[in-house]
Tab-separated table of C-alpha atoms and ligand atoms in Angstrom:
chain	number	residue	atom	x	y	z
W	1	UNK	CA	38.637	1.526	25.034
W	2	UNK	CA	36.826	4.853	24.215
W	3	UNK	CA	33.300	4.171	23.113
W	4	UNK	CA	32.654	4.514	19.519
W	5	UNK	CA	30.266	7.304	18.794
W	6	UNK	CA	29.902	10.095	16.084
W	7	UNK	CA	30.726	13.492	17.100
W	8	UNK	CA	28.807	15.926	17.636
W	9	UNK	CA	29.609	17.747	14.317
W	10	UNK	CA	28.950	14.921	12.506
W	11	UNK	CA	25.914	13.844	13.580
W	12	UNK	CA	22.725	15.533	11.852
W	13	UNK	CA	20.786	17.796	13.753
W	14	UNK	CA	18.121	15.383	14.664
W	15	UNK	CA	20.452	13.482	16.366
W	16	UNK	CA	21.976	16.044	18.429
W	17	UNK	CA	21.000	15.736	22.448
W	18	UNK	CA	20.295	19.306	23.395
W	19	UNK	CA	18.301	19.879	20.659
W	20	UNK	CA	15.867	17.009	21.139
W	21	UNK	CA	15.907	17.690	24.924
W	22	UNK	CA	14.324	20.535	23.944
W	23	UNK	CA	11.883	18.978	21.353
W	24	UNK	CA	11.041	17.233	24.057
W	25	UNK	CA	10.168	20.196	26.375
W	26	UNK	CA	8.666	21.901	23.849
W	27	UNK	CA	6.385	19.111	22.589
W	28	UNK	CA	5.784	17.556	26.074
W	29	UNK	CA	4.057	20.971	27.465
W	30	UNK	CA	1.859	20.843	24.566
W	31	UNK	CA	0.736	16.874	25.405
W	32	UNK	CA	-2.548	15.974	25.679
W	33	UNK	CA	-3.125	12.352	27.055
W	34	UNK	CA	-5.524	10.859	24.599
W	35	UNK	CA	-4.302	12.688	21.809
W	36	UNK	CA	-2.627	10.108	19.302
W	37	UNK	CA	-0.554	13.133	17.590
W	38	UNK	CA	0.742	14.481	20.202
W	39	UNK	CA	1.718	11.401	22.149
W	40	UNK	CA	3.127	9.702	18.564
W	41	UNK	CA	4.993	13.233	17.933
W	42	UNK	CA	6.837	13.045	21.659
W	43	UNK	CA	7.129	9.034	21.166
W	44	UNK	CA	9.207	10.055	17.958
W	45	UNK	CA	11.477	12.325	19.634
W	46	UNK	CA	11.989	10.089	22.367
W	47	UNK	CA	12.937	7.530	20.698
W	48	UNK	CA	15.449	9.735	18.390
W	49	UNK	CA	16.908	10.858	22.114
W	50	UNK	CA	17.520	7.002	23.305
W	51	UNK	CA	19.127	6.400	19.771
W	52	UNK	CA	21.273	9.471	20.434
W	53	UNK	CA	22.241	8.590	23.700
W	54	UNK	CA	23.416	5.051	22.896
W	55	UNK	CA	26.538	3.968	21.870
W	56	UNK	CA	27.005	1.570	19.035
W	57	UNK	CA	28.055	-1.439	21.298
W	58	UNK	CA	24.499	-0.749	23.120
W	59	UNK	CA	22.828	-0.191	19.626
W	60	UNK	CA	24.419	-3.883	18.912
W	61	UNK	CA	23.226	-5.607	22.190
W	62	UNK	CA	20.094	-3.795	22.174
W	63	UNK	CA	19.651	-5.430	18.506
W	64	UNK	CA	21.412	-8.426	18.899
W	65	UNK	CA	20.690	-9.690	22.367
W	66	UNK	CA	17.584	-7.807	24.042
W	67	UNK	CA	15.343	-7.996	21.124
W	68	UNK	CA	15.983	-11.512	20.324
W	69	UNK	CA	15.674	-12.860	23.767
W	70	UNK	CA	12.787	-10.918	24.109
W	71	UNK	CA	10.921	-12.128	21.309
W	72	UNK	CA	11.984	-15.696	22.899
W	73	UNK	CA	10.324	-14.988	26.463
W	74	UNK	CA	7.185	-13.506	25.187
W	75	UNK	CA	6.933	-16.534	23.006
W	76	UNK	CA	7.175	-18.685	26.105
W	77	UNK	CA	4.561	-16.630	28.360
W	78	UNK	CA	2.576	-16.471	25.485
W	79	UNK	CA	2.341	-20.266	25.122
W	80	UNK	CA	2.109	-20.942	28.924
W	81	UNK	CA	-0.315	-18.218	28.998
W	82	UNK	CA	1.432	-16.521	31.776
W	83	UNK	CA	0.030	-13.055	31.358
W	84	UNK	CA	-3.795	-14.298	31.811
W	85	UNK	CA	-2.448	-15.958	34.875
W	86	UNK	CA	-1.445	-12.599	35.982
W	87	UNK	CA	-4.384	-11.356	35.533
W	88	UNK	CA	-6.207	-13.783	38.044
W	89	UNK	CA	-6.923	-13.146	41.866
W	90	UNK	CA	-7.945	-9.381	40.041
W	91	UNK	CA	-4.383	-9.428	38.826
W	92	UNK	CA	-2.821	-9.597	42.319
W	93	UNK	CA	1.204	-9.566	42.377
W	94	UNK	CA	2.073	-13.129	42.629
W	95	UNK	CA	5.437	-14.417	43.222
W	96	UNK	CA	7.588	-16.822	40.391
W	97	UNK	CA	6.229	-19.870	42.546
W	98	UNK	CA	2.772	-18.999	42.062
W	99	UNK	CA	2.942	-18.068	38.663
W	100	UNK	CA	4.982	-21.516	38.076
W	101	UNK	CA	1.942	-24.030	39.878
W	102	UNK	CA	-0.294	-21.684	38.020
W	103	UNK	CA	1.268	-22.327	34.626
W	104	UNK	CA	2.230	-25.757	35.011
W	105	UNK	CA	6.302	-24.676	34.528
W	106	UNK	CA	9.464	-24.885	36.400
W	107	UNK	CA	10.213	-22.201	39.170
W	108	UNK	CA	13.840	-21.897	38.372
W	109	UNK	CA	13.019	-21.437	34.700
W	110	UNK	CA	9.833	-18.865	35.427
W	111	UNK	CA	11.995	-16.879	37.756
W	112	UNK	CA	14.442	-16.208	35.092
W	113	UNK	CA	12.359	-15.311	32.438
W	114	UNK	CA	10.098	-13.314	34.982
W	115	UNK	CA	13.218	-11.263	35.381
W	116	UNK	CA	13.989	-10.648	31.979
W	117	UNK	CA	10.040	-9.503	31.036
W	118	UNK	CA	10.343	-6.994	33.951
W	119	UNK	CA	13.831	-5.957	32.870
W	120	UNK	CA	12.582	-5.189	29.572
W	121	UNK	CA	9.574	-3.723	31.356
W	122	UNK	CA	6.845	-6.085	29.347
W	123	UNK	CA	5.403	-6.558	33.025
W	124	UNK	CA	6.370	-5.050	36.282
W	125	UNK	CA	8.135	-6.027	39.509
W	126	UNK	CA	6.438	-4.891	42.271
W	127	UNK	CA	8.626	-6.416	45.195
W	128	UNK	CA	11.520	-9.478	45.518
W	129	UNK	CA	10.057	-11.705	43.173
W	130	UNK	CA	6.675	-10.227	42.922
W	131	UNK	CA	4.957	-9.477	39.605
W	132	UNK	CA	2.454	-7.733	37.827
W	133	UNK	CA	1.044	-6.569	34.581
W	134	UNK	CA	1.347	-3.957	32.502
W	135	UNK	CA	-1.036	-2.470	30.128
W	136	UNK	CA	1.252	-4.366	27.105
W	137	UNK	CA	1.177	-7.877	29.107
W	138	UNK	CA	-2.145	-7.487	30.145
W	139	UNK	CA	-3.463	-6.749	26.304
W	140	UNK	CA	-1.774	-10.102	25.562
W	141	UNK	CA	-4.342	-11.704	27.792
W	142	UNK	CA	-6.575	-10.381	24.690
W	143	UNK	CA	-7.315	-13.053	21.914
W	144	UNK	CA	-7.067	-11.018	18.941
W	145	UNK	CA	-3.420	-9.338	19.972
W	146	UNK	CA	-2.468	-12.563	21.690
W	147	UNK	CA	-2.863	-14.241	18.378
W	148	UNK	CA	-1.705	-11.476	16.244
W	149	UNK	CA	1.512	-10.967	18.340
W	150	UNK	CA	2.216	-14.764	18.187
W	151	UNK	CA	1.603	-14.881	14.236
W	152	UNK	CA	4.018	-12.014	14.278
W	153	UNK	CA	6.651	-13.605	16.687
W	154	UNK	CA	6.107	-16.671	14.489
W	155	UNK	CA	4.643	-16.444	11.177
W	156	UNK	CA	6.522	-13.193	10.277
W	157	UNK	CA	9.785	-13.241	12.274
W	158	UNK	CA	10.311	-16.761	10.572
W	159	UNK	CA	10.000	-15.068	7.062
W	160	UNK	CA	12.020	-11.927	7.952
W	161	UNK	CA	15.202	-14.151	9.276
W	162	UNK	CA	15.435	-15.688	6.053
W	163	UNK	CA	15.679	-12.552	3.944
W	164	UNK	CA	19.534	-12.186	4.620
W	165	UNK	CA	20.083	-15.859	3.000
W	166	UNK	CA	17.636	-15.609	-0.203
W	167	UNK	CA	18.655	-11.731	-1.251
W	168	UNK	CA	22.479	-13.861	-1.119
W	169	UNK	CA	21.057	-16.521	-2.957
W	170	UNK	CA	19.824	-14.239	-5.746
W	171	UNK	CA	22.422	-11.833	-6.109
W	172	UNK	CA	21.128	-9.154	-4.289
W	173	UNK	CA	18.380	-8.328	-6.694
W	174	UNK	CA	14.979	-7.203	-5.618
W	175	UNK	CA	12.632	-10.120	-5.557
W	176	UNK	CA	9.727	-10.322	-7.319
W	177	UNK	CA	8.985	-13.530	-7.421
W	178	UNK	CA	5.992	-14.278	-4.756
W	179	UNK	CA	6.694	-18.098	-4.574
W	180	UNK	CA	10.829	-17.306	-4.227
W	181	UNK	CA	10.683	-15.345	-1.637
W	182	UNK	CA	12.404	-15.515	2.321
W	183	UNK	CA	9.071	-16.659	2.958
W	184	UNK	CA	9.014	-20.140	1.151
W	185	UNK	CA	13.192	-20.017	2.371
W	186	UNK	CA	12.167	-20.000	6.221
W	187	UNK	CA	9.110	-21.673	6.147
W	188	UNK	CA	10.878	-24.780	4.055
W	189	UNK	CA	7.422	-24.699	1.831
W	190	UNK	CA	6.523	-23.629	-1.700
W	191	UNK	CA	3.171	-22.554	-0.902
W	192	UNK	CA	2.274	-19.085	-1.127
W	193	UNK	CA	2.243	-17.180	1.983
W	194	UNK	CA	-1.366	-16.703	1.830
W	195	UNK	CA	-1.933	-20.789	1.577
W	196	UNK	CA	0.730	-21.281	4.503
W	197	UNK	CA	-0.763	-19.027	6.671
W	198	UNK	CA	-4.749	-20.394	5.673
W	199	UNK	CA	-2.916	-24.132	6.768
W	200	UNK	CA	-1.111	-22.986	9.203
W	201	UNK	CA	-2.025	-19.764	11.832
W	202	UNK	CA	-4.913	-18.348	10.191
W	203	UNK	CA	-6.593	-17.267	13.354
W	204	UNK	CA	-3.340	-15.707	14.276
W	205	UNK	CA	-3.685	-13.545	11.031
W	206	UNK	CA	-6.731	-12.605	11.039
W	207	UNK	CA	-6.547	-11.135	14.689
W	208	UNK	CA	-2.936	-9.701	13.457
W	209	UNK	CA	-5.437	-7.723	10.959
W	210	UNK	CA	-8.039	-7.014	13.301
W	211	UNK	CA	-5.656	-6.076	16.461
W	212	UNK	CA	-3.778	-3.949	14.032
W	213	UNK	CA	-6.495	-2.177	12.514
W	214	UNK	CA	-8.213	-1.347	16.208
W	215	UNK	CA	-4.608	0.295	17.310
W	216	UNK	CA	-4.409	3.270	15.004
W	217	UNK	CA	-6.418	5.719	12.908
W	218	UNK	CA	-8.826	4.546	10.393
W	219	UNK	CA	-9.823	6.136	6.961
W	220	UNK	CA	-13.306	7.009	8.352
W	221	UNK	CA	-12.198	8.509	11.734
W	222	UNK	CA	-12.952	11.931	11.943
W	223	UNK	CA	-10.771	14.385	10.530
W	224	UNK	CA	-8.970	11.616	8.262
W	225	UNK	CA	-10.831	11.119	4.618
W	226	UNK	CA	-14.246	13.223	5.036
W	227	UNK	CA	-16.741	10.730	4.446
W	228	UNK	CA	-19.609	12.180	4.238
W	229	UNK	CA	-18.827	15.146	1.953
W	230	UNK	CA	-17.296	12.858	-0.685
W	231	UNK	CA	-19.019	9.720	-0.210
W	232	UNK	CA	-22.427	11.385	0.905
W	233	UNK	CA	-22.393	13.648	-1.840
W	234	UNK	CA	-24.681	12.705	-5.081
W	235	UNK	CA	-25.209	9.514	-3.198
W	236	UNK	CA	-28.378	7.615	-4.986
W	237	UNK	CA	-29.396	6.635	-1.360
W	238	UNK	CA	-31.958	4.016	-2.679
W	239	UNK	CA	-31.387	0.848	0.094
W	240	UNK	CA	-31.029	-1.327	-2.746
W	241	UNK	CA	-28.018	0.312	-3.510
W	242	UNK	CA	-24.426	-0.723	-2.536
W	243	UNK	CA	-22.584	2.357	-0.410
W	244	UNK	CA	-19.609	0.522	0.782
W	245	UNK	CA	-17.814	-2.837	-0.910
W	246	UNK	CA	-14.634	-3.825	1.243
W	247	UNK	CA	-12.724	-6.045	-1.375
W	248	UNK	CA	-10.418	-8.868	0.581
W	249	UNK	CA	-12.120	-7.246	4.050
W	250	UNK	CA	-10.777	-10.576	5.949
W	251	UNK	CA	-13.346	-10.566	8.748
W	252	UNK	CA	-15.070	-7.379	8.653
W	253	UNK	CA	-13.215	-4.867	11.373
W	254	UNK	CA	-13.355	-2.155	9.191
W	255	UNK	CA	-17.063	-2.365	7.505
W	256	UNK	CA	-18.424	-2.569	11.125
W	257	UNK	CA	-16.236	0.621	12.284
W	258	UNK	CA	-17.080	2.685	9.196
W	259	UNK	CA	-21.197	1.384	10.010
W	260	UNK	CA	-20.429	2.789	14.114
W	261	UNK	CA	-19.149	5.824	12.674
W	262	UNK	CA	-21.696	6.360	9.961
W	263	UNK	CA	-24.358	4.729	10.532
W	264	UNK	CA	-27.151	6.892	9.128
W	265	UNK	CA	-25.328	7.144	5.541
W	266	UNK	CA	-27.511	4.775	3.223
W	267	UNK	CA	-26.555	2.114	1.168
W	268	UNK	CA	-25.986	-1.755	1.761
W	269	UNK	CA	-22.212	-2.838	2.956
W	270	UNK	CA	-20.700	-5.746	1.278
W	271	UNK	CA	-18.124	-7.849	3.077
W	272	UNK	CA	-15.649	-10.218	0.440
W	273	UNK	CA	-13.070	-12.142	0.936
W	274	UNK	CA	-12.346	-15.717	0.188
W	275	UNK	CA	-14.896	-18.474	1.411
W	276	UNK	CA	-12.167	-19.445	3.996
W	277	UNK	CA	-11.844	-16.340	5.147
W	278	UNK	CA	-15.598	-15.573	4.952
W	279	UNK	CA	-16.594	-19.051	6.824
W	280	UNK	CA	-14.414	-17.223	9.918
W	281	UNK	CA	-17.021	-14.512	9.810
W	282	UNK	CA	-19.294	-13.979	13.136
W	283	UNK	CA	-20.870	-11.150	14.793
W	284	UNK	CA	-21.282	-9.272	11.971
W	285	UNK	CA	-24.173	-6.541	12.421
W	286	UNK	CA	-27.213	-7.783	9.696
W	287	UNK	CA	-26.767	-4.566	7.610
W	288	UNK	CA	-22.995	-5.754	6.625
W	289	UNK	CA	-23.572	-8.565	3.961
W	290	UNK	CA	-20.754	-11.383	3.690
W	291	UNK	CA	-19.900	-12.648	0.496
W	292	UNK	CA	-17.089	-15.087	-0.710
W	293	UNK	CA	-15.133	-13.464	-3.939
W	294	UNK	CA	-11.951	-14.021	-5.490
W	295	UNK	CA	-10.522	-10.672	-6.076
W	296	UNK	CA	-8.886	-11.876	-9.369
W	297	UNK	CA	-12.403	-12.781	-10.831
W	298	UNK	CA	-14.843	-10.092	-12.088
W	299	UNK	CA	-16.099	-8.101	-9.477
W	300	UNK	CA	-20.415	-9.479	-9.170
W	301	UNK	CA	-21.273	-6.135	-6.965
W	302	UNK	CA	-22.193	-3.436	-9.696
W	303	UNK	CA	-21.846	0.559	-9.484
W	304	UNK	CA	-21.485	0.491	-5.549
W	305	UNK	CA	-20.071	4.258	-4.564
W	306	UNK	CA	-17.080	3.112	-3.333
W	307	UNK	CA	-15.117	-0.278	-3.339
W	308	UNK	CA	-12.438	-0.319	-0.824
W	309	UNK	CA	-9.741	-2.527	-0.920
W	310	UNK	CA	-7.350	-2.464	2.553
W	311	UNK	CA	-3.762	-3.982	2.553
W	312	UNK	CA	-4.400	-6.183	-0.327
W	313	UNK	CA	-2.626	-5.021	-2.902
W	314	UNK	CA	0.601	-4.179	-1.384
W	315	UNK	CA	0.504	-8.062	-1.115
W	316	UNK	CA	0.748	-8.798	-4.868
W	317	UNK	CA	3.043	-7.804	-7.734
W	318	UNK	CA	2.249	-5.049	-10.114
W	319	UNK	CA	0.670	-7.355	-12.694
W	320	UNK	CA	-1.880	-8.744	-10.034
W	321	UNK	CA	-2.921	-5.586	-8.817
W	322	UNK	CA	-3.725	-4.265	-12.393
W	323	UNK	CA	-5.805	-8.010	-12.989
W	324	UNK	CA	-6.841	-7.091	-9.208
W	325	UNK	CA	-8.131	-3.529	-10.510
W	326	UNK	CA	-9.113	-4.540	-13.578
W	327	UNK	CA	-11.642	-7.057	-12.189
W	328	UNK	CA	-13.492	-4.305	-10.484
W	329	UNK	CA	-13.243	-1.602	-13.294
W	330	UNK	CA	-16.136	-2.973	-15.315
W	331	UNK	CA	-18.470	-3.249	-12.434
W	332	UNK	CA	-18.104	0.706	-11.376
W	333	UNK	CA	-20.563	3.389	-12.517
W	334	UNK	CA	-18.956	6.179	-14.212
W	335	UNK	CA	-18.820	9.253	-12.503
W	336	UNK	CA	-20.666	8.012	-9.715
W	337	UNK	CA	-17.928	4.786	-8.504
W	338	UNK	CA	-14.905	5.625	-7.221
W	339	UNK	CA	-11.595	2.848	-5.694
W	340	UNK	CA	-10.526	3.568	-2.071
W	341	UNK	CA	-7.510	2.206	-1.757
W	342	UNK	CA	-5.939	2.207	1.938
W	343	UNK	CA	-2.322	1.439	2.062
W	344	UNK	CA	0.712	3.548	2.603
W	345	UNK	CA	2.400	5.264	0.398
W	346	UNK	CA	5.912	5.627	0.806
W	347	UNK	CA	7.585	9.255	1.362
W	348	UNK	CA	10.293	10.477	-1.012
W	349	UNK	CA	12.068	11.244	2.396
W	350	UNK	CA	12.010	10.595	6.544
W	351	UNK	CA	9.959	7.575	5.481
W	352	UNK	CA	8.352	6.522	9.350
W	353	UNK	CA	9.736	3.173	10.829
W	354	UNK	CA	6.389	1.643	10.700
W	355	UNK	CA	6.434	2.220	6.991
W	356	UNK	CA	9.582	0.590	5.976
W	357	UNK	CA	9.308	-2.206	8.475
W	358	UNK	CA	6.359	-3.379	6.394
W	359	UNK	CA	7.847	-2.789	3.181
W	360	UNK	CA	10.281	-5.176	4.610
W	361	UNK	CA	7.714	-7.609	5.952
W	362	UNK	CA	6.249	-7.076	2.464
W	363	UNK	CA	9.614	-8.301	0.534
W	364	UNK	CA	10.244	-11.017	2.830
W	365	UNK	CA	6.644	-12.269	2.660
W	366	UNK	CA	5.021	-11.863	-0.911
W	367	UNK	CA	8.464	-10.133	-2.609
W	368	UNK	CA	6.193	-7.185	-3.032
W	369	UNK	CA	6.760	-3.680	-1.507
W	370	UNK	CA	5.097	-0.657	-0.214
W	371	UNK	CA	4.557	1.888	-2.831
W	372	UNK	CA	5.287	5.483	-3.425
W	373	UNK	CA	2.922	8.122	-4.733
W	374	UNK	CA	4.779	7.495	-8.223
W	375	UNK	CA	3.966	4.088	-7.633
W	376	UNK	CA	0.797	4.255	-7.105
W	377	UNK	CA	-0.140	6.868	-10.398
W	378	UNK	CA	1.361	4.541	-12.459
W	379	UNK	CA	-0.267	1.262	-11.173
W	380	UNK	CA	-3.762	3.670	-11.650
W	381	UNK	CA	-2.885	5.317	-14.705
W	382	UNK	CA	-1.938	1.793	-16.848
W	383	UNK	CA	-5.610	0.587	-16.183
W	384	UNK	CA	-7.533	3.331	-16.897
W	385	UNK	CA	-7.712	5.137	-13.715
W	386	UNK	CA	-7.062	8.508	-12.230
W	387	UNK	CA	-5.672	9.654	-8.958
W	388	UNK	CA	-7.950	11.819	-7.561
W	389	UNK	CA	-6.147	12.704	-4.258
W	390	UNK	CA	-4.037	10.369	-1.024
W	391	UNK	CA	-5.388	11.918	2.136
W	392	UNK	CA	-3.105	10.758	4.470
W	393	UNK	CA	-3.978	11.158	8.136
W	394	UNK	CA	-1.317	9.874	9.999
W	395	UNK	CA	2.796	9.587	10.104
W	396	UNK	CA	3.689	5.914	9.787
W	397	UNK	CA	0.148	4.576	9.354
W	398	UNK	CA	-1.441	3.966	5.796
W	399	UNK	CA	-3.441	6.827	3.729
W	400	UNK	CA	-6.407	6.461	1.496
W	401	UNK	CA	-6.060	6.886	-2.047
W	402	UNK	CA	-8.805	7.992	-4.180
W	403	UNK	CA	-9.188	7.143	-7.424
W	404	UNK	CA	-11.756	7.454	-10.173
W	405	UNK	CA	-12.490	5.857	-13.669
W	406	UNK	CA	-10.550	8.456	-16.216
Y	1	SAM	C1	-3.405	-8.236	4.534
Y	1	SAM	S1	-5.042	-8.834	4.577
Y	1	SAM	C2	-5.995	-7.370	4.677
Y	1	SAM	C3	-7.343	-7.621	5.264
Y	1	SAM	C4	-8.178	-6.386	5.549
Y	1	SAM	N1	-8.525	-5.669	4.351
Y	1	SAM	C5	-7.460	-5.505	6.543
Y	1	SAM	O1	-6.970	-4.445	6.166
Y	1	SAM	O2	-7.369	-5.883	7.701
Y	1	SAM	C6	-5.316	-9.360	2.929
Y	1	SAM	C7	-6.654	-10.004	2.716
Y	1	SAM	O3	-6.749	-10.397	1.351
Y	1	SAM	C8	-7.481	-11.594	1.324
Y	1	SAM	N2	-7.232	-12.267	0.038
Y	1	SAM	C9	-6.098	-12.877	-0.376
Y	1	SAM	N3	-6.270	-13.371	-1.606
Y	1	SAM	C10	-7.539	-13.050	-1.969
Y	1	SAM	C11	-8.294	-13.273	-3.146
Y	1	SAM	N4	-7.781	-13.919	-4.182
Y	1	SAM	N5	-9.554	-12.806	-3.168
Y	1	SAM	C12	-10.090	-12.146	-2.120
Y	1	SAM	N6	-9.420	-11.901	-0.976
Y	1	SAM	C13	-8.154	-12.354	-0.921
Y	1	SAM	C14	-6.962	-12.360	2.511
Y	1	SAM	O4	-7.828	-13.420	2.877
Y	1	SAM	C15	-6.886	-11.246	3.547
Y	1	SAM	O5	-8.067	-11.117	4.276
């Protein structure tokens, strides 16, 4: 039978092969190794290219059978820690008979999913039944994206495979209800996905956060939200007062990166989050200052320059970020305070994958959703606040909102 496949005149321009093969030329001259713009703006065409060049039956296997196997063998060599195996000896090939003494597993059974991680080139064959790392298996030998890829694999994937069944359930409306949601569905619990995860693979969040926060641009990079022009500017300097409050920080990754990168702009930093979140807390440098706080009580740090609040709020309904907000509004200085918020805002159009995969994760989790700009002014306009401007600094990744008191 003749392959199913849309024509060329009816497939939009993006899609069209030539035209990306010469995206592709165009761009890849231009690419600088090291440079995340460049290699995210070829990745992007590249990947349009493969989509173009596969027919729908591949589209299906690719979805139906690759992926979920392969989220099923990295599961496996995640648990028999086969990639830090690989790594010892200096990370020497070894054969599926090492690998199997070395992980305490069956040959027949190692060999077989040996094949399919080098098939789906997770790690590398480097003769008959010889194998090595690559640099994705061998940043799995990492705790914090070890654990954050599991909690994914796990936590999330469990959450996301029950969204088909609950939107059913409900009619196909869009949930709102936080303790309704796929979440409670595939985790058979009525917890809230915050309490599952604090019982259940709270490690495995918290280096989710931290692994996913160290793999792409941060507010306070250079060249993303100019720190030290806004934040610098009319600063009161005193070392009694607060520069930097990160509300719901989880373990500090971003205070101590914004302290590397500025660390000559005065002011104490203030860590929050709750006290089992805070208790997790080690190795933070002695000018960040931990401090357990419930985000839905009144904010106890008073006229700090700027509280930033990270990927907390697309966790909660409307209602809880305004109580969220509003428990911080009385504790900012006017004309002096302003709200960072750092979370993505949602593009009227050629929204990036990364974006609506987490508005997805988002629905399935918490029944909550990424926002748009329109969102955003109105969540900021009904308590009293004003959107000063969303400097967004990368395609895909989150921006940072500033807002003021109005
Ligand atoms: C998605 S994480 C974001 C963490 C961090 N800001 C980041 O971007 O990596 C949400 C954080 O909100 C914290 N959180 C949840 N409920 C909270 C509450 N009521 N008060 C304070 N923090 C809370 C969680 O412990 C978690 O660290």
């Amino acid at each position: 039978m003749e392959p199913l496949y849309i024509s060329s005149s009816e497939a939009p321009k993006s899609r069209d092969v030539p035209t990306l093969l010469r995206q592709l030329a165009a761009k890849g001259s231009n690419f600088v190794d090291g440079n995340s713009e460049s290699r995210g703006e070829l990745l992007e065409i590249a990947r349009s290219l493969c989509i173009a060049l596969e027919t729908p039956m591949e589209a299906i296997l690719r979805m139906g059978w690759a992926q979920p196997t392969l989220e099923a063998v990295v599961r496996t060599a995640l648990d028999l820690k086969l990639f830090d195996r690989m790594e010892d000896e200096d990370g020497s090939p070894k054969s599926s008979a090492q690998l199997a003494i070395m992980t305490g597993s069956d040959q027949v059974l190692l060999s077989r999913i040996l094949k399919h991680l080098a098939s789906m080139e997770v790690i590398i064959e480097m003769g008959t039944d010889l194998y090595g790392n690559t640099r994705l298996s061998k940043s799995l030998v990492d705790s914090i994206y070890r654990g954050g890829f599991r909690f994914c694999l796990g936590t999330l994937v469990t959450a996301c495979r029950a969204l088909p069944e609950q939107l059913a359930n409900t009619g196909y409306r869009n949930p709102t209800e936080s303790l309704q949601s796929a979440f409670q569905l595939g985790h058979h619990t009525k917890l809230h996905a915050f309490e599952f995860v604090q019982k259940n693979d709270f490690v495995g969040f918290n280096n989710h956060m931290a692994g996913y926060s160290l793999s792409r641009a941060r507010w306070c990079d250079p060249g993303c939200f100019p720190v030290e022009e806004i934040l610098g500017k009319n600063l009161r300097g005193d070392k009694n007062d607060v520069l930097l409050v990160d509300v719901g920080g989880a373990t500090g990754h971003d205070l101590i990166a914004f302290h590397e990168q500025y660390p000559k702009l005065p002011g104490r930093l203030v860590l929050q989050d709750l006290p089992v979140t805070i208790a997790e807390v080690e190795g933070l440098p002695d000018i960040i200052e931990p401090m357990a706080h419930d985000f839905f009580t009144k904010q106890p740090v008073k006229g700090a320059r700027a509280y930033y609040i990270h990927s907390c709020l697309h966790d909660w309904p409307d209602d809880k970020c305004q109580e969220i907000l509003n428990n911080i509004i009385p504790a900012m200085t006017p004309g002096y305070s302003s709200i960072l918020i750092n979370e993505n805002v949602v593009p009227e159009k050629d929204a990036h994958w990364l974006t609506t995969s987490l508005d997805m994760i988002m629905i399935s989790v918490f029944a909550t959703a990424e926002r748009t700009e329109k969102d955003w002014n109105e969540i900021l306009n009904s308590v009293g606040l004003h959107l000063v401007k969303i400097w967004t600094y990368e395609r895909g990744t989150q921006s940072l909102i500033e807002a003021e008191l109005r």
